[in-house]
Amino acid sequence: MTKVAIIIGSSRESSNTARFAKAIKLNLEAREISHIRTPDSTQYDIPFLNKGGLSIETLTTYQTDVYEAVIQADVVFFLSPEYNWTMSAEILNLFHQFGSKGFSKMWEGKTFAFAGVSTGRGGKMPAIDMSRVVGKLVGFFGFKSLISPKIFESHHTAKALDANGASLGNEEYDKGLDEFIDYHINKI
């Protein structure tokens, strides 16, 4: 049984990134994949580096949800909105704070997939930047994981998906999402 984690890099209520996460979840459920964890990103409380680091012994509820979702997963989808042509500060900070030997279970033996979310034509750069950072982290520590070369650019997200992640009928978008998920689910 494939286990999946979907990590949302936006803490905004009703964000397009959360909408896209719901679309991935619906797609996976249609494939009868039932072990899907998506921590509630509106509860984001990972301190920025200038405010201190994380300790595995003192994780908050949200931090524990992220940690456990990722360590239990075979496939991890990291999603980020496009902010100023790159990934969000939240997702980059998550990588920095959890990117250490103390959290090695998060980075070992996984397939990591990346998608950037945009209100217009965008999403490529956050997906590429996330894959570069996670690839560096995995490579530096010598973890045995797959950094997927196949990214997804969620263009015009609110025009393709409703607030619950259901398709609004854009066949090209839906086909691309199916192919993105197929690629990662069939790689394990």
PDB file of N, CA and C in Angstrom, residues 81-172:
ATOM      1  N   PRO A  81       3.320  27.927  -3.277  1.00  0.00           N
ATOM      2  CA  PRO A  81       2.886  29.001  -4.163  1.00  0.00           C
ATOM      3  C   PRO A  81       4.129  29.696  -4.722  1.00  0.00           C
ATOM      4  N   GLU A  82       3.945  30.391  -5.818  1.00  0.00           N
ATOM      5  CA  GLU A  82       5.053  31.164  -6.371  1.00  0.00           C
ATOM      6  C   GLU A  82       5.016  32.565  -5.781  1.00  0.00           C
ATOM      7  N   TYR A  83       6.034  32.881  -4.990  1.00  0.00           N
ATOM      8  CA  TYR A  83       6.198  34.209  -4.409  1.00  0.00           C
ATOM      9  C   TYR A  83       7.450  34.828  -4.994  1.00  0.00           C
ATOM     10  N   ASN A  84       7.305  35.922  -5.697  1.00  0.00           N
ATOM     11  CA  ASN A  84       8.454  36.619  -6.269  1.00  0.00           C
ATOM     12  C   ASN A  84       9.351  35.666  -7.052  1.00  0.00           C
ATOM     13  N   TRP A  85       8.736  34.822  -7.846  1.00  0.00           N
ATOM     14  CA  TRP A  85       9.418  33.897  -8.741  1.00  0.00           C
ATOM     15  C   TRP A  85      10.234  32.832  -8.026  1.00  0.00           C
ATOM     16  N   THR A  86       9.855  32.484  -6.803  1.00  0.00           N
ATOM     17  CA  THR A  86      10.514  31.384  -6.106  1.00  0.00           C
ATOM     18  C   THR A  86       9.531  30.748  -5.138  1.00  0.00           C
ATOM     19  N   MET A  87      10.011  29.825  -4.325  1.00  0.00           N
ATOM     20  CA  MET A  87       9.170  29.140  -3.343  1.00  0.00           C
ATOM     21  C   MET A  87       8.854  30.060  -2.172  1.00  0.00           C
ATOM     22  N   SER A  88       7.875  29.662  -1.386  1.00  0.00           N
ATOM     23  CA  SER A  88       7.470  30.464  -0.231  1.00  0.00           C
ATOM     24  C   SER A  88       8.516  30.386   0.882  1.00  0.00           C
ATOM     25  N   ALA A  89       8.527  31.413   1.723  1.00  0.00           N
ATOM     26  CA  ALA A  89       9.417  31.414   2.893  1.00  0.00           C
ATOM     27  C   ALA A  89       9.075  30.261   3.823  1.00  0.00           C
ATOM     28  N   GLU A  90       7.782  29.914   3.922  1.00  0.00           N
ATOM     29  CA  GLU A  90       7.371  28.816   4.817  1.00  0.00           C
ATOM     30  C   GLU A  90       8.008  27.490   4.416  1.00  0.00           C
ATOM     31  N   ILE A  91       7.965  27.155   3.129  1.00  0.00           N
ATOM     32  CA  ILE A  91       8.491  25.850   2.714  1.00  0.00           C
ATOM     33  C   ILE A  91      10.014  25.835   2.790  1.00  0.00           C
ATOM     34  N   LEU A  92      10.658  26.937   2.431  1.00  0.00           N
ATOM     35  CA  LEU A  92      12.113  27.000   2.547  1.00  0.00           C
ATOM     36  C   LEU A  92      12.537  26.867   4.005  1.00  0.00           C
ATOM     37  N   ASN A  93      11.831  27.532   4.887  1.00  0.00           N
ATOM     38  CA  ASN A  93      12.127  27.443   6.308  1.00  0.00           C
ATOM     39  C   ASN A  93      11.907  26.017   6.833  1.00  0.00           C
ATOM     40  N   LEU A  94      10.863  25.356   6.359  1.00  0.00           N
ATOM     41  CA  LEU A  94      10.626  23.965   6.744  1.00  0.00           C
ATOM     42  C   LEU A  94      11.822  23.098   6.362  1.00  0.00           C
ATOM     43  N   PHE A  95      12.331  23.275   5.141  1.00  0.00           N
ATOM     44  CA  PHE A  95      13.504  22.510   4.711  1.00  0.00           C
ATOM     45  C   PHE A  95      14.706  22.796   5.605  1.00  0.00           C
ATOM     46  N   HIS A  96      14.922  24.069   5.924  1.00  0.00           N
ATOM     47  CA  HIS A  96      16.057  24.432   6.770  1.00  0.00           C
ATOM     48  C   HIS A  96      15.937  23.829   8.164  1.00  0.00           C
ATOM     49  N   GLN A  97      14.766  23.945   8.756  1.00  0.00           N
ATOM     50  CA  GLN A  97      14.594  23.499  10.143  1.00  0.00           C
ATOM     51  C   GLN A  97      14.578  21.977  10.274  1.00  0.00           C
ATOM     52  N   PHE A  98      13.989  21.276   9.322  1.00  0.00           N
ATOM     53  CA  PHE A  98      13.944  19.813   9.391  1.00  0.00           C
ATOM     54  C   PHE A  98      15.124  19.170   8.652  1.00  0.00           C
ATOM     55  N   GLY A  99      15.962  19.972   8.011  1.00  0.00           N
ATOM     56  CA  GLY A  99      17.053  19.444   7.201  1.00  0.00           C
ATOM     57  C   GLY A  99      18.317  19.162   7.988  1.00  0.00           C
ATOM     58  N   SER A 100      18.220  18.247   8.933  1.00  0.00           N
ATOM     59  CA  SER A 100      19.398  17.887   9.734  1.00  0.00           C
ATOM     60  C   SER A 100      19.372  16.397  10.054  1.00  0.00           C
ATOM     61  N   LYS A 101      20.495  15.884  10.534  1.00  0.00           N
ATOM     62  CA  LYS A 101      20.605  14.464  10.891  1.00  0.00           C
ATOM     63  C   LYS A 101      19.564  14.061  11.926  1.00  0.00           C
ATOM     64  N   GLY A 102      19.209  14.992  12.825  1.00  0.00           N
ATOM     65  CA  GLY A 102      18.220  14.679  13.847  1.00  0.00           C
ATOM     66  C   GLY A 102      16.859  14.322  13.277  1.00  0.00           C
ATOM     67  N   PHE A 103      16.601  14.754  12.061  1.00  0.00           N
ATOM     68  CA  PHE A 103      15.321  14.462  11.403  1.00  0.00           C
ATOM     69  C   PHE A 103      15.529  13.572  10.180  1.00  0.00           C
ATOM     70  N   SER A 104      16.552  12.736  10.222  1.00  0.00           N
ATOM     71  CA  SER A 104      16.936  11.928   9.060  1.00  0.00           C
ATOM     72  C   SER A 104      15.835  10.996   8.570  1.00  0.00           C
ATOM     73  N   LYS A 105      14.949  10.556   9.445  1.00  0.00           N
ATOM     74  CA  LYS A 105      13.865   9.663   9.012  1.00  0.00           C
ATOM     75  C   LYS A 105      12.961  10.325   7.979  1.00  0.00           C
ATOM     76  N   MET A 106      12.943  11.649   7.959  1.00  0.00           N
ATOM     77  CA  MET A 106      12.121  12.368   6.987  1.00  0.00           C
ATOM     78  C   MET A 106      12.698  12.285   5.576  1.00  0.00           C
ATOM     79  N   TRP A 107      13.977  12.075   5.466  1.00  0.00           N
ATOM     80  CA  TRP A 107      14.654  12.242   4.184  1.00  0.00           C
ATOM     81  C   TRP A 107      15.169  10.932   3.596  1.00  0.00           C
ATOM     82  N   GLU A 108      15.037   9.838   4.302  1.00  0.00           N
ATOM     83  CA  GLU A 108      15.585   8.543   3.880  1.00  0.00           C
ATOM     84  C   GLU A 108      14.501   7.667   3.254  1.00  0.00           C
ATOM     85  N   GLY A 109      14.803   7.115   2.084  1.00  0.00           N
ATOM     86  CA  GLY A 109      13.936   6.129   1.454  1.00  0.00           C
ATOM     87  C   GLY A 109      12.613   6.659   0.934  1.00  0.00           C
ATOM     88  N   LYS A 110      12.604   7.868   0.407  1.00  0.00           N
ATOM     89  CA  LYS A 110      11.372   8.509  -0.080  1.00  0.00           C
ATOM     90  C   LYS A 110      11.490   8.857  -1.563  1.00  0.00           C
ATOM     91  N   THR A 111      10.346   9.085  -2.166  1.00  0.00           N
ATOM     92  CA  THR A 111      10.280   9.758  -3.461  1.00  0.00           C
ATOM     93  C   THR A 111       9.720  11.136  -3.184  1.00  0.00           C
ATOM     94  N   PHE A 112      10.456  12.169  -3.560  1.00  0.00           N
ATOM     95  CA  PHE A 112      10.032  13.550  -3.347  1.00  0.00           C
ATOM     96  C   PHE A 112       9.574  14.155  -4.674  1.00  0.00           C
ATOM     97  N   ALA A 113       8.369  14.693  -4.670  1.00  0.00           N
ATOM     98  CA  ALA A 113       7.786  15.319  -5.862  1.00  0.00           C
ATOM     99  C   ALA A 113       7.467  16.774  -5.539  1.00  0.00           C
ATOM    100  N   PHE A 114       7.535  17.640  -6.549  1.00  0.00           N
ATOM    101  CA  PHE A 114       7.432  19.080  -6.312  1.00  0.00           C
ATOM    102  C   PHE A 114       6.474  19.735  -7.307  1.00  0.00           C
ATOM    103  N   ALA A 115       5.653  20.648  -6.762  1.00  0.00           N
ATOM    104  CA  ALA A 115       4.737  21.404  -7.614  1.00  0.00           C
ATOM    105  C   ALA A 115       4.690  22.849  -7.158  1.00  0.00           C
ATOM    106  N   GLY A 116       4.664  23.741  -8.125  1.00  0.00           N
ATOM    107  CA  GLY A 116       4.502  25.159  -7.864  1.00  0.00           C
ATOM    108  C   GLY A 116       3.102  25.584  -8.270  1.00  0.00           C
ATOM    109  N   VAL A 117       2.521  26.481  -7.495  1.00  0.00           N
ATOM    110  CA  VAL A 117       1.132  26.884  -7.683  1.00  0.00           C
ATOM    111  C   VAL A 117       1.072  28.377  -7.992  1.00  0.00           C
ATOM    112  N   SER A 118       0.259  28.717  -8.988  1.00  0.00           N
ATOM    113  CA  SER A 118       0.168  30.112  -9.409  1.00  0.00           C
ATOM    114  C   SER A 118      -1.270  30.502  -9.701  1.00  0.00           C
ATOM    115  N   THR A 119      -1.547  31.787  -9.549  1.00  0.00           N
ATOM    116  CA  THR A 119      -2.851  32.308  -9.949  1.00  0.00           C
ATOM    117  C   THR A 119      -2.859  32.602 -11.449  1.00  0.00           C
ATOM    118  N   GLY A 120      -1.683  32.710 -12.042  1.00  0.00           N
ATOM    119  CA  GLY A 120      -1.553  32.955 -13.478  1.00  0.00           C
ATOM    120  C   GLY A 120      -0.718  31.865 -14.111  1.00  0.00           C
ATOM    121  N   ARG A 121       0.190  32.267 -14.989  1.00  0.00           N
ATOM    122  CA  ARG A 121       1.119  31.314 -15.604  1.00  0.00           C
ATOM    123  C   ARG A 121       2.386  31.333 -14.776  1.00  0.00           C
ATOM    124  N   GLY A 122       2.563  30.346 -13.966  1.00  0.00           N
ATOM    125  CA  GLY A 122       3.732  30.280 -13.113  1.00  0.00           C
ATOM    126  C   GLY A 122       3.759  28.957 -12.383  1.00  0.00           C
ATOM    127  N   GLY A 123       4.708  28.844 -11.484  1.00  0.00           N
ATOM    128  CA  GLY A 123       4.849  27.632 -10.693  1.00  0.00           C
ATOM    129  C   GLY A 123       6.125  26.864 -10.982  1.00  0.00           C
ATOM    130  N   LYS A 124       6.745  27.160 -12.102  1.00  0.00           N
ATOM    131  CA  LYS A 124       7.947  26.411 -12.478  1.00  0.00           C
ATOM    132  C   LYS A 124       9.098  26.651 -11.509  1.00  0.00           C
ATOM    133  N   MET A 125       9.371  27.909 -11.213  1.00  0.00           N
ATOM    134  CA  MET A 125      10.542  28.215 -10.378  1.00  0.00           C
ATOM    135  C   MET A 125      10.422  27.681  -8.946  1.00  0.00           C
ATOM    136  N   PRO A 126       9.276  27.783  -8.271  1.00  0.00           N
ATOM    137  CA  PRO A 126       9.226  27.206  -6.932  1.00  0.00           C
ATOM    138  C   PRO A 126       9.441  25.689  -6.956  1.00  0.00           C
ATOM    139  N   ALA A 127       8.899  25.015  -7.969  1.00  0.00           N
ATOM    140  CA  ALA A 127       9.089  23.564  -8.055  1.00  0.00           C
ATOM    141  C   ALA A 127      10.568  23.227  -8.272  1.00  0.00           C
ATOM    142  N   ILE A 128      11.217  23.946  -9.170  1.00  0.00           N
ATOM    143  CA  ILE A 128      12.638  23.703  -9.425  1.00  0.00           C
ATOM    144  C   ILE A 128      13.472  24.050  -8.188  1.00  0.00           C
ATOM    145  N   ASP A 129      13.165  25.184  -7.552  1.00  0.00           N
ATOM    146  CA  ASP A 129      13.933  25.584  -6.366  1.00  0.00           C
ATOM    147  C   ASP A 129      13.763  24.588  -5.222  1.00  0.00           C
ATOM    148  N   MET A 130      12.540  24.099  -5.006  1.00  0.00           N
ATOM    149  CA  MET A 130      12.340  23.090  -3.948  1.00  0.00           C
ATOM    150  C   MET A 130      13.109  21.818  -4.256  1.00  0.00           C
ATOM    151  N   SER A 131      13.077  21.378  -5.518  1.00  0.00           N
ATOM    152  CA  SER A 131      13.792  20.141  -5.865  1.00  0.00           C
ATOM    153  C   SER A 131      15.303  20.315  -5.683  1.00  0.00           C
ATOM    154  N   ARG A 132      15.797  21.509  -5.974  1.00  0.00           N
ATOM    155  CA  ARG A 132      17.233  21.776  -5.791  1.00  0.00           C
ATOM    156  C   ARG A 132      17.614  21.727  -4.318  1.00  0.00           C
ATOM    157  N   VAL A 133      16.816  22.368  -3.458  1.00  0.00           N
ATOM    158  CA  VAL A 133      17.131  22.399  -2.028  1.00  0.00           C
ATOM    159  C   VAL A 133      17.020  21.004  -1.418  1.00  0.00           C
ATOM    160  N   VAL A 134      15.955  20.292  -1.715  1.00  0.00           N
ATOM    161  CA  VAL A 134      15.792  18.941  -1.156  1.00  0.00           C
ATOM    162  C   VAL A 134      16.846  18.002  -1.734  1.00  0.00           C
ATOM    163  N   GLY A 135      17.167  18.163  -3.011  1.00  0.00           N
ATOM    164  CA  GLY A 135      18.232  17.353  -3.608  1.00  0.00           C
ATOM    165  C   GLY A 135      19.568  17.580  -2.930  1.00  0.00           C
ATOM    166  N   LYS A 136      19.875  18.821  -2.630  1.00  0.00           N
ATOM    167  CA  LYS A 136      21.124  19.142  -1.931  1.00  0.00           C
ATOM    168  C   LYS A 136      21.134  18.527  -0.533  1.00  0.00           C
ATOM    169  N   LEU A 137      20.007  18.648   0.170  1.00  0.00           N
ATOM    170  CA  LEU A 137      19.897  18.100   1.517  1.00  0.00           C
ATOM    171  C   LEU A 137      20.083  16.574   1.496  1.00  0.00           C
ATOM    172  N   VAL A 138      19.376  15.899   0.603  1.00  0.00           N
ATOM    173  CA  VAL A 138      19.461  14.444   0.502  1.00  0.00           C
ATOM    174  C   VAL A 138      20.874  14.022   0.103  1.00  0.00           C
ATOM    175  N   GLY A 139      21.451  14.710  -0.869  1.00  0.00           N
ATOM    176  CA  GLY A 139      22.791  14.368  -1.319  1.00  0.00           C
ATOM    177  C   GLY A 139      23.857  14.640  -0.281  1.00  0.00           C
ATOM    178  N   PHE A 140      23.775  15.778   0.400  1.00  0.00           N
ATOM    179  CA  PHE A 140      24.774  16.153   1.402  1.00  0.00           C
ATOM    180  C   PHE A 140      24.845  15.130   2.529  1.00  0.00           C
ATOM    181  N   PHE A 141      23.680  14.683   2.993  1.00  0.00           N
ATOM    182  CA  PHE A 141      23.658  13.715   4.090  1.00  0.00           C
ATOM    183  C   PHE A 141      23.768  12.271   3.617  1.00  0.00           C
ATOM    184  N   GLY A 142      23.735  12.037   2.310  1.00  0.00           N
ATOM    185  CA  GLY A 142      23.880  10.692   1.779  1.00  0.00           C
ATOM    186  C   GLY A 142      22.640   9.826   1.954  1.00  0.00           C
ATOM    187  N   PHE A 143      21.470  10.451   2.038  1.00  0.00           N
ATOM    188  CA  PHE A 143      20.239   9.680   2.160  1.00  0.00           C
ATOM    189  C   PHE A 143      19.932   9.010   0.826  1.00  0.00           C
ATOM    190  N   LYS A 144      19.265   7.899   0.884  1.00  0.00           N
ATOM    191  CA  LYS A 144      18.891   7.152  -0.313  1.00  0.00           C
ATOM    192  C   LYS A 144      17.429   7.464  -0.629  1.00  0.00           C
ATOM    193  N   SER A 145      17.210   8.484  -1.417  1.00  0.00           N
ATOM    194  CA  SER A 145      15.877   8.911  -1.814  1.00  0.00           C
ATOM    195  C   SER A 145      15.904   9.368  -3.260  1.00  0.00           C
ATOM    196  N   LEU A 146      14.727   9.441  -3.860  1.00  0.00           N
ATOM    197  CA  LEU A 146      14.598   9.888  -5.237  1.00  0.00           C
ATOM    198  C   LEU A 146      14.068  11.312  -5.258  1.00  0.00           C
ATOM    199  N   ILE A 147      14.802  12.195  -5.908  1.00  0.00           N
ATOM    200  CA  ILE A 147      14.349  13.562  -6.147  1.00  0.00           C
ATOM    201  C   ILE A 147      13.761  13.559  -7.554  1.00  0.00           C
ATOM    202  N   SER A 148      12.466  13.654  -7.641  1.00  0.00           N
ATOM    203  CA  SER A 148      11.809  13.497  -8.931  1.00  0.00           C
ATOM    204  C   SER A 148      12.161  14.608  -9.908  1.00  0.00           C
ATOM    205  N   PRO A 149      12.448  14.233 -11.150  1.00  0.00           N
ATOM    206  CA  PRO A 149      12.689  15.244 -12.176  1.00  0.00           C
ATOM    207  C   PRO A 149      11.390  15.799 -12.771  1.00  0.00           C
ATOM    208  N   LYS A 150      10.261  15.129 -12.493  1.00  0.00           N
ATOM    209  CA  LYS A 150       8.979  15.566 -13.068  1.00  0.00           C
ATOM    210  C   LYS A 150       8.280  16.489 -12.084  1.00  0.00           C
ATOM    211  N   ILE A 151       8.162  17.760 -12.477  1.00  0.00           N
ATOM    212  CA  ILE A 151       7.493  18.757 -11.641  1.00  0.00           C
ATOM    213  C   ILE A 151       6.116  19.060 -12.226  1.00  0.00           C
ATOM    214  N   PHE A 152       5.313  19.775 -11.442  1.00  0.00           N
ATOM    215  CA  PHE A 152       4.009  20.215 -11.935  1.00  0.00           C
ATOM    216  C   PHE A 152       3.894  21.714 -11.727  1.00  0.00           C
ATOM    217  N   GLU A 153       3.427  22.400 -12.764  1.00  0.00           N
ATOM    218  CA  GLU A 153       3.167  23.834 -12.685  1.00  0.00           C
ATOM    219  C   GLU A 153       1.654  24.019 -12.707  1.00  0.00           C
ATOM    220  N   SER A 154       1.098  24.389 -11.580  1.00  0.00           N
ATOM    221  CA  SER A 154      -0.349  24.575 -11.483  1.00  0.00           C
ATOM    222  C   SER A 154      -0.687  26.007 -11.916  1.00  0.00           C
ATOM    223  N   HIS A 155      -0.978  26.153 -13.219  1.00  0.00           N
ATOM    224  CA  HIS A 155      -1.322  27.453 -13.792  1.00  0.00           C
ATOM    225  C   HIS A 155      -2.795  27.779 -13.553  1.00  0.00           C
ATOM    226  N   HIS A 156      -3.092  29.054 -13.334  1.00  0.00           N
ATOM    227  CA  HIS A 156      -4.482  29.510 -13.212  1.00  0.00           C
ATOM    228  C   HIS A 156      -5.279  28.565 -12.309  1.00  0.00           C
ATOM    229  N   THR A 157      -4.727  28.276 -11.160  1.00  0.00           N
ATOM    230  CA  THR A 157      -5.263  27.246 -10.266  1.00  0.00           C
ATOM    231  C   THR A 157      -6.740  27.451  -9.949  1.00  0.00           C
ATOM    232  N   ALA A 158      -7.149  28.657  -9.607  1.00  0.00           N
ATOM    233  CA  ALA A 158      -8.547  28.912  -9.239  1.00  0.00           C
ATOM    234  C   ALA A 158      -9.499  28.750 -10.417  1.00  0.00           C
ATOM    235  N   LYS A 159      -8.983  28.777 -11.635  1.00  0.00           N
ATOM    236  CA  LYS A 159      -9.827  28.557 -12.814  1.00  0.00           C
ATOM    237  C   LYS A 159      -9.892  27.075 -13.184  1.00  0.00           C
ATOM    238  N   ALA A 160      -9.006  26.267 -12.605  1.00  0.00           N
ATOM    239  CA  ALA A 160      -8.967  24.839 -12.912  1.00  0.00           C
ATOM    240  C   ALA A 160      -9.587  23.981 -11.812  1.00  0.00           C
ATOM    241  N   LEU A 161      -9.575  24.501 -10.553  1.00  0.00           N
ATOM    242  CA  LEU A 161     -10.037  23.712  -9.405  1.00  0.00           C
ATOM    243  C   LEU A 161     -10.969  24.552  -8.543  1.00  0.00           C
ATOM    244  N   ASP A 162     -11.997  23.918  -8.002  1.00  0.00           N
ATOM    245  CA  ASP A 162     -12.840  24.648  -7.053  1.00  0.00           C
ATOM    246  C   ASP A 162     -12.182  24.638  -5.674  1.00  0.00           C
ATOM    247  N   ALA A 163     -12.813  25.264  -4.702  1.00  0.00           N
ATOM    248  CA  ALA A 163     -12.221  25.411  -3.369  1.00  0.00           C
ATOM    249  C   ALA A 163     -11.971  24.077  -2.678  1.00  0.00           C
ATOM    250  N   ASN A 164     -12.673  23.017  -3.112  1.00  0.00           N
ATOM    251  CA  ASN A 164     -12.497  21.687  -2.526  1.00  0.00           C
ATOM    252  C   ASN A 164     -11.563  20.804  -3.343  1.00  0.00           C
ATOM    253  N   GLY A 165     -10.931  21.390  -4.365  1.00  0.00           N
ATOM    254  CA  GLY A 165      -9.978  20.652  -5.180  1.00  0.00           C
ATOM    255  C   GLY A 165     -10.590  19.889  -6.342  1.00  0.00           C
ATOM    256  N   ALA A 166     -11.887  20.001  -6.540  1.00  0.00           N
ATOM    257  CA  ALA A 166     -12.545  19.311  -7.654  1.00  0.00           C
ATOM    258  C   ALA A 166     -12.276  20.054  -8.958  1.00  0.00           C
ATOM    259  N   SER A 167     -12.174  19.292 -10.009  1.00  0.00           N
ATOM    260  CA  SER A 167     -11.914  19.859 -11.331  1.00  0.00           C
ATOM    261  C   SER A 167     -13.061  20.744 -11.785  1.00  0.00           C
ATOM    262  N   LEU A 168     -12.707  21.840 -12.458  1.00  0.00           N
ATOM    263  CA  LEU A 168     -13.698  22.719 -13.081  1.00  0.00           C
ATOM    264  C   LEU A 168     -13.806  22.438 -14.578  1.00  0.00           C
ATOM    265  N   GLY A 169     -13.214  21.320 -15.022  1.00  0.00           N
ATOM    266  CA  GLY A 169     -13.386  20.881 -16.400  1.00  0.00           C
ATOM    267  C   GLY A 169     -12.290  21.232 -17.377  1.00  0.00           C
ATOM    268  N   ASN A 170     -11.158  21.728 -16.914  1.00  0.00           N
ATOM    269  CA  ASN A 170     -10.046  22.033 -17.809  1.00  0.00           C
ATOM    270  C   ASN A 170      -9.335  20.712 -18.133  1.00  0.00           C
ATOM    271  N   GLU A 171      -9.618  20.165 -19.296  1.00  0.00           N
ATOM    272  CA  GLU A 171      -9.107  18.831 -19.658  1.00  0.00           C
ATOM    273  C   GLU A 171      -7.581  18.779 -19.687  1.00  0.00           C
ATOM    274  N   GLU A 172      -6.951  19.824 -20.188  1.00  0.00           N
ATOM    275  CA  GLU A 172      -5.484  19.846 -20.263  1.00  0.00           C
ATOM    276  C   GLU A 172      -4.878  19.826 -18.859  1.00  0.00           C
TER     277      GLU A 172
END
